[in-house]
Coordinates of N, CA and C in Angstrom, one line a residue:
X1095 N 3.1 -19.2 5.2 CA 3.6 -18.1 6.1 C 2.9 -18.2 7.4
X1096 N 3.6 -17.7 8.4 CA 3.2 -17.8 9.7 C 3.2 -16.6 10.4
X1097 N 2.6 -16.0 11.1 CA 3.2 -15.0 11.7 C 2.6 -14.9 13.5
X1098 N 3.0 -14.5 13.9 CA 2.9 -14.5 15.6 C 3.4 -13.4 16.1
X1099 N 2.6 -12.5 16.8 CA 3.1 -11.4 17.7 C 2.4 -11.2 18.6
X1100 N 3.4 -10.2 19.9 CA 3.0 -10.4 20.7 C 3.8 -9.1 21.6
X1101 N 3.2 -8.4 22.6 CA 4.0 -7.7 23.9 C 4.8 -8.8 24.8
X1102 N 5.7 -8.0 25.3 CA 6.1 -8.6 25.9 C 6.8 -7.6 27.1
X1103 N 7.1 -7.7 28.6 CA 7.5 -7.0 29.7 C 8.3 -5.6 29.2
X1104 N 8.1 -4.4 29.3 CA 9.0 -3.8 28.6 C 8.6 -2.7 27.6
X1105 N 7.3 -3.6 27.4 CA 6.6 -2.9 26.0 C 7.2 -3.4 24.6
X1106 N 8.3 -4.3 24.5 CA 8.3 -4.3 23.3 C 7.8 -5.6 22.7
X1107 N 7.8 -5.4 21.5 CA 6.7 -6.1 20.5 C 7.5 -7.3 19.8
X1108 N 7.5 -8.4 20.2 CA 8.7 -9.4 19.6 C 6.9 -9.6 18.2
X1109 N 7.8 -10.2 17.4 CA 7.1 -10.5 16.0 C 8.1 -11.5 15.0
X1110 N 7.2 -12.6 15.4 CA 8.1 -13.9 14.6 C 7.2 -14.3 13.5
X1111 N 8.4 -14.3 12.2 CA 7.4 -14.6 11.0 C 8.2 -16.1 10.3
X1112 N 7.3 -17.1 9.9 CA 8.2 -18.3 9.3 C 7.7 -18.3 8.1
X1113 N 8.4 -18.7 7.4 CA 8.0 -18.3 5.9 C 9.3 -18.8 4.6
X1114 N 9.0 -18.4 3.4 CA 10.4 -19.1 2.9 C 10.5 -17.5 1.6
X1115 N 11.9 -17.1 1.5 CA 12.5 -16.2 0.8 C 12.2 -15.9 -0.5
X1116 N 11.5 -17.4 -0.7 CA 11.4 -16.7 -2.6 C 9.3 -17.0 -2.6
X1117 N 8.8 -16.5 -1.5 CA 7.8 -16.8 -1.5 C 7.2 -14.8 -1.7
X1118 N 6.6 -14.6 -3.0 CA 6.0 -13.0 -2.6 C 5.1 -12.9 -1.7
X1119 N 4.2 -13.5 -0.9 CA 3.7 -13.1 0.1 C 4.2 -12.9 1.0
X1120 N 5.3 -13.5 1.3 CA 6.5 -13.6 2.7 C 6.5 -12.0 2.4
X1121 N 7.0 -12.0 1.3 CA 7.8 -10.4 0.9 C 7.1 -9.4 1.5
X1122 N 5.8 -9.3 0.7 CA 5.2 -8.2 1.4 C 5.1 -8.0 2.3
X1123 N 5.3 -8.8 3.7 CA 5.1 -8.8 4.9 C 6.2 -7.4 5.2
X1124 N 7.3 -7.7 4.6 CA 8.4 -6.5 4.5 C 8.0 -5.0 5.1
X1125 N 7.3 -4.6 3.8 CA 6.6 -3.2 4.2 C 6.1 -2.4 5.3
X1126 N 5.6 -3.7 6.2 CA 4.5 -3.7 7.0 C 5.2 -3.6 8.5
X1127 N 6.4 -4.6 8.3 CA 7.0 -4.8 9.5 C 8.6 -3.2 9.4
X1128 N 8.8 -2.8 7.9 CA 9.5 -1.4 8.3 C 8.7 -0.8 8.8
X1129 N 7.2 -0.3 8.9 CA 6.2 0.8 9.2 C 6.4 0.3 10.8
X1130 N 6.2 -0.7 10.9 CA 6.0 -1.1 12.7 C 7.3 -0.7 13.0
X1131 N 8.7 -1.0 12.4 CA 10.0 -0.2 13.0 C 9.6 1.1 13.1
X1132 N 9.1 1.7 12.4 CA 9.6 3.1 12.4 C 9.1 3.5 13.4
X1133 N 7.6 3.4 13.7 CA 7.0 4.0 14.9 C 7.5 3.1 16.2
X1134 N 7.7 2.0 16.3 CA 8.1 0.6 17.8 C 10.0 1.2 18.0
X1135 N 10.6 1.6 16.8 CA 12.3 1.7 16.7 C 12.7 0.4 17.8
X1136 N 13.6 0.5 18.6 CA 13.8 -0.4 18.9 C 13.5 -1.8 20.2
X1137 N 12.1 -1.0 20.0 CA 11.0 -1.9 20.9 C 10.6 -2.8 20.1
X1138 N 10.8 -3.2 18.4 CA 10.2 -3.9 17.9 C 11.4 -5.0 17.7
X1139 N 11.1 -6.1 18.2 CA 11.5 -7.4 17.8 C 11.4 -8.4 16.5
X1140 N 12.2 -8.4 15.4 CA 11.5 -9.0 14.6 C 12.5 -10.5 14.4
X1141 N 11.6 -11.3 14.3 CA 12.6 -12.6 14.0 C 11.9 -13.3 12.7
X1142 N 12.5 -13.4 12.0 CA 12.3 -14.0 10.6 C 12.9 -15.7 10.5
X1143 N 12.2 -16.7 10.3 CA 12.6 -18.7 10.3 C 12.4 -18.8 9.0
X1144 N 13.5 -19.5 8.4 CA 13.1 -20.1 6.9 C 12.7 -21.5 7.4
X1145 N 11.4 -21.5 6.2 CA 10.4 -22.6 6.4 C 9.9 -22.4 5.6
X1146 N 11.0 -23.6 4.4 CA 10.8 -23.7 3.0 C 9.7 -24.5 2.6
X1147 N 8.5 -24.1 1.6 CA 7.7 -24.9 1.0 C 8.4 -25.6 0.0
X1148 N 9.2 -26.6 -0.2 CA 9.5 -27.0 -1.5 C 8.5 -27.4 -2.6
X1149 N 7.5 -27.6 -2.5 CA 6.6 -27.8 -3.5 C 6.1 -26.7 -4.5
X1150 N 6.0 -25.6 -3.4 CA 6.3 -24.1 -3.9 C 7.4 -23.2 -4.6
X1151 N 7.7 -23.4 -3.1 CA 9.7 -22.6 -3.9 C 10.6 -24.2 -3.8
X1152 N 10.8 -24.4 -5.0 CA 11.8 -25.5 -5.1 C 13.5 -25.2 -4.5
X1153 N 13.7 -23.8 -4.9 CA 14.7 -23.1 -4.8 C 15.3 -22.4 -3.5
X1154 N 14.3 -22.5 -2.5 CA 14.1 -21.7 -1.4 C 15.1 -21.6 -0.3
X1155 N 15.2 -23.3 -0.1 CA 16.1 -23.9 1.0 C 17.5 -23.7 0.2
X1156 N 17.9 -24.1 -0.8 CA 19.3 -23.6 -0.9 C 19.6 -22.1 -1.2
X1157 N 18.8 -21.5 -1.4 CA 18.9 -19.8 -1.5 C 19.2 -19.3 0.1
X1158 N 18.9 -20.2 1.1 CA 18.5 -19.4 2.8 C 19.9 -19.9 2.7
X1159 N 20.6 -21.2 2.3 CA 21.5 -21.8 2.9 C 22.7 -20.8 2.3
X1160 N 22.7 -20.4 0.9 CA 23.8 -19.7 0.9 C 23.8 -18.4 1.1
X1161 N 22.6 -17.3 1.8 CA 22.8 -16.9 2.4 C 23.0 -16.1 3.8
X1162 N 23.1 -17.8 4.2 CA 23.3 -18.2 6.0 C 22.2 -17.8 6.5
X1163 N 21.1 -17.7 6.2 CA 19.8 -17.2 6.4 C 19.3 -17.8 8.0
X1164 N 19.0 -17.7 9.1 CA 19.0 -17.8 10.4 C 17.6 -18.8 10.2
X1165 N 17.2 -20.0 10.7 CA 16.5 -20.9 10.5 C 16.9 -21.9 9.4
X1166 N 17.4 -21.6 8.3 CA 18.0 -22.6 7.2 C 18.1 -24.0 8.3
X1167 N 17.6 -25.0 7.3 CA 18.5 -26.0 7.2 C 20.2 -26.4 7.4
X1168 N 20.4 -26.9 8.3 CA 22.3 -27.2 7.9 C 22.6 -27.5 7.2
X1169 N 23.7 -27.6 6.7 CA 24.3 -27.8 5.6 C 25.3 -29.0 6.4
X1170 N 25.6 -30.6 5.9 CA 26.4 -31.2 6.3 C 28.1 -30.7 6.4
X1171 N 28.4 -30.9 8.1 CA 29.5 -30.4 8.2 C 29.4 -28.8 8.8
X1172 N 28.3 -28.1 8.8 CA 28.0 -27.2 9.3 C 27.3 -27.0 10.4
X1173 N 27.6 -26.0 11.3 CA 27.0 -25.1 12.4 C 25.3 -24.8 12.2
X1174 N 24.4 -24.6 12.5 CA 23.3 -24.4 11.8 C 23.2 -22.9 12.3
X1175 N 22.7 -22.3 11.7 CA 22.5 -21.0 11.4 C 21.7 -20.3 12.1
X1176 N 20.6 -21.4 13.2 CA 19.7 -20.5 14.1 C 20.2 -19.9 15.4

């Protein structure tokens, strides 16, 4: 998992996290990043990249893929999803 934040002009708080969906540490990031909405509302930027460990989550990348998960992998014959 990755995570990066940062102000930006404006005051609001972009926060980019890469990580892969079937990973529970990714998860918990969850909690942490509703608390930052609630007080930031819509000052808070959040962008979430799938960035499958396969060695980890074997399952990860076609879980993002089906569902259209923004960073996925393309799927041959498809648009990519970022």
């Amino acid at each position: 998992m990755i995570l990066k934040a940062g102000m930006e002009r404006g005051g609001t708080m972009r926060w980019r996290q890469k990580g892969t969906i079937e990973c529970p540490a990714c998860a918990s990031v969850r909690s942490v990043v509703d608390n930052v909405g609630t007080m930031l509302g819509e000052r808070l930027c959040y962008v979430f990249r799938h960035f499958p460990l396969k060695a980890m989550h074997p399952h990860a990348e076609q879980a993002a893929l089906r569902r259209g998960h923004p960073g996925a992998p393309t799927a041959p014959g498809q648009p990519s999803a970022s």
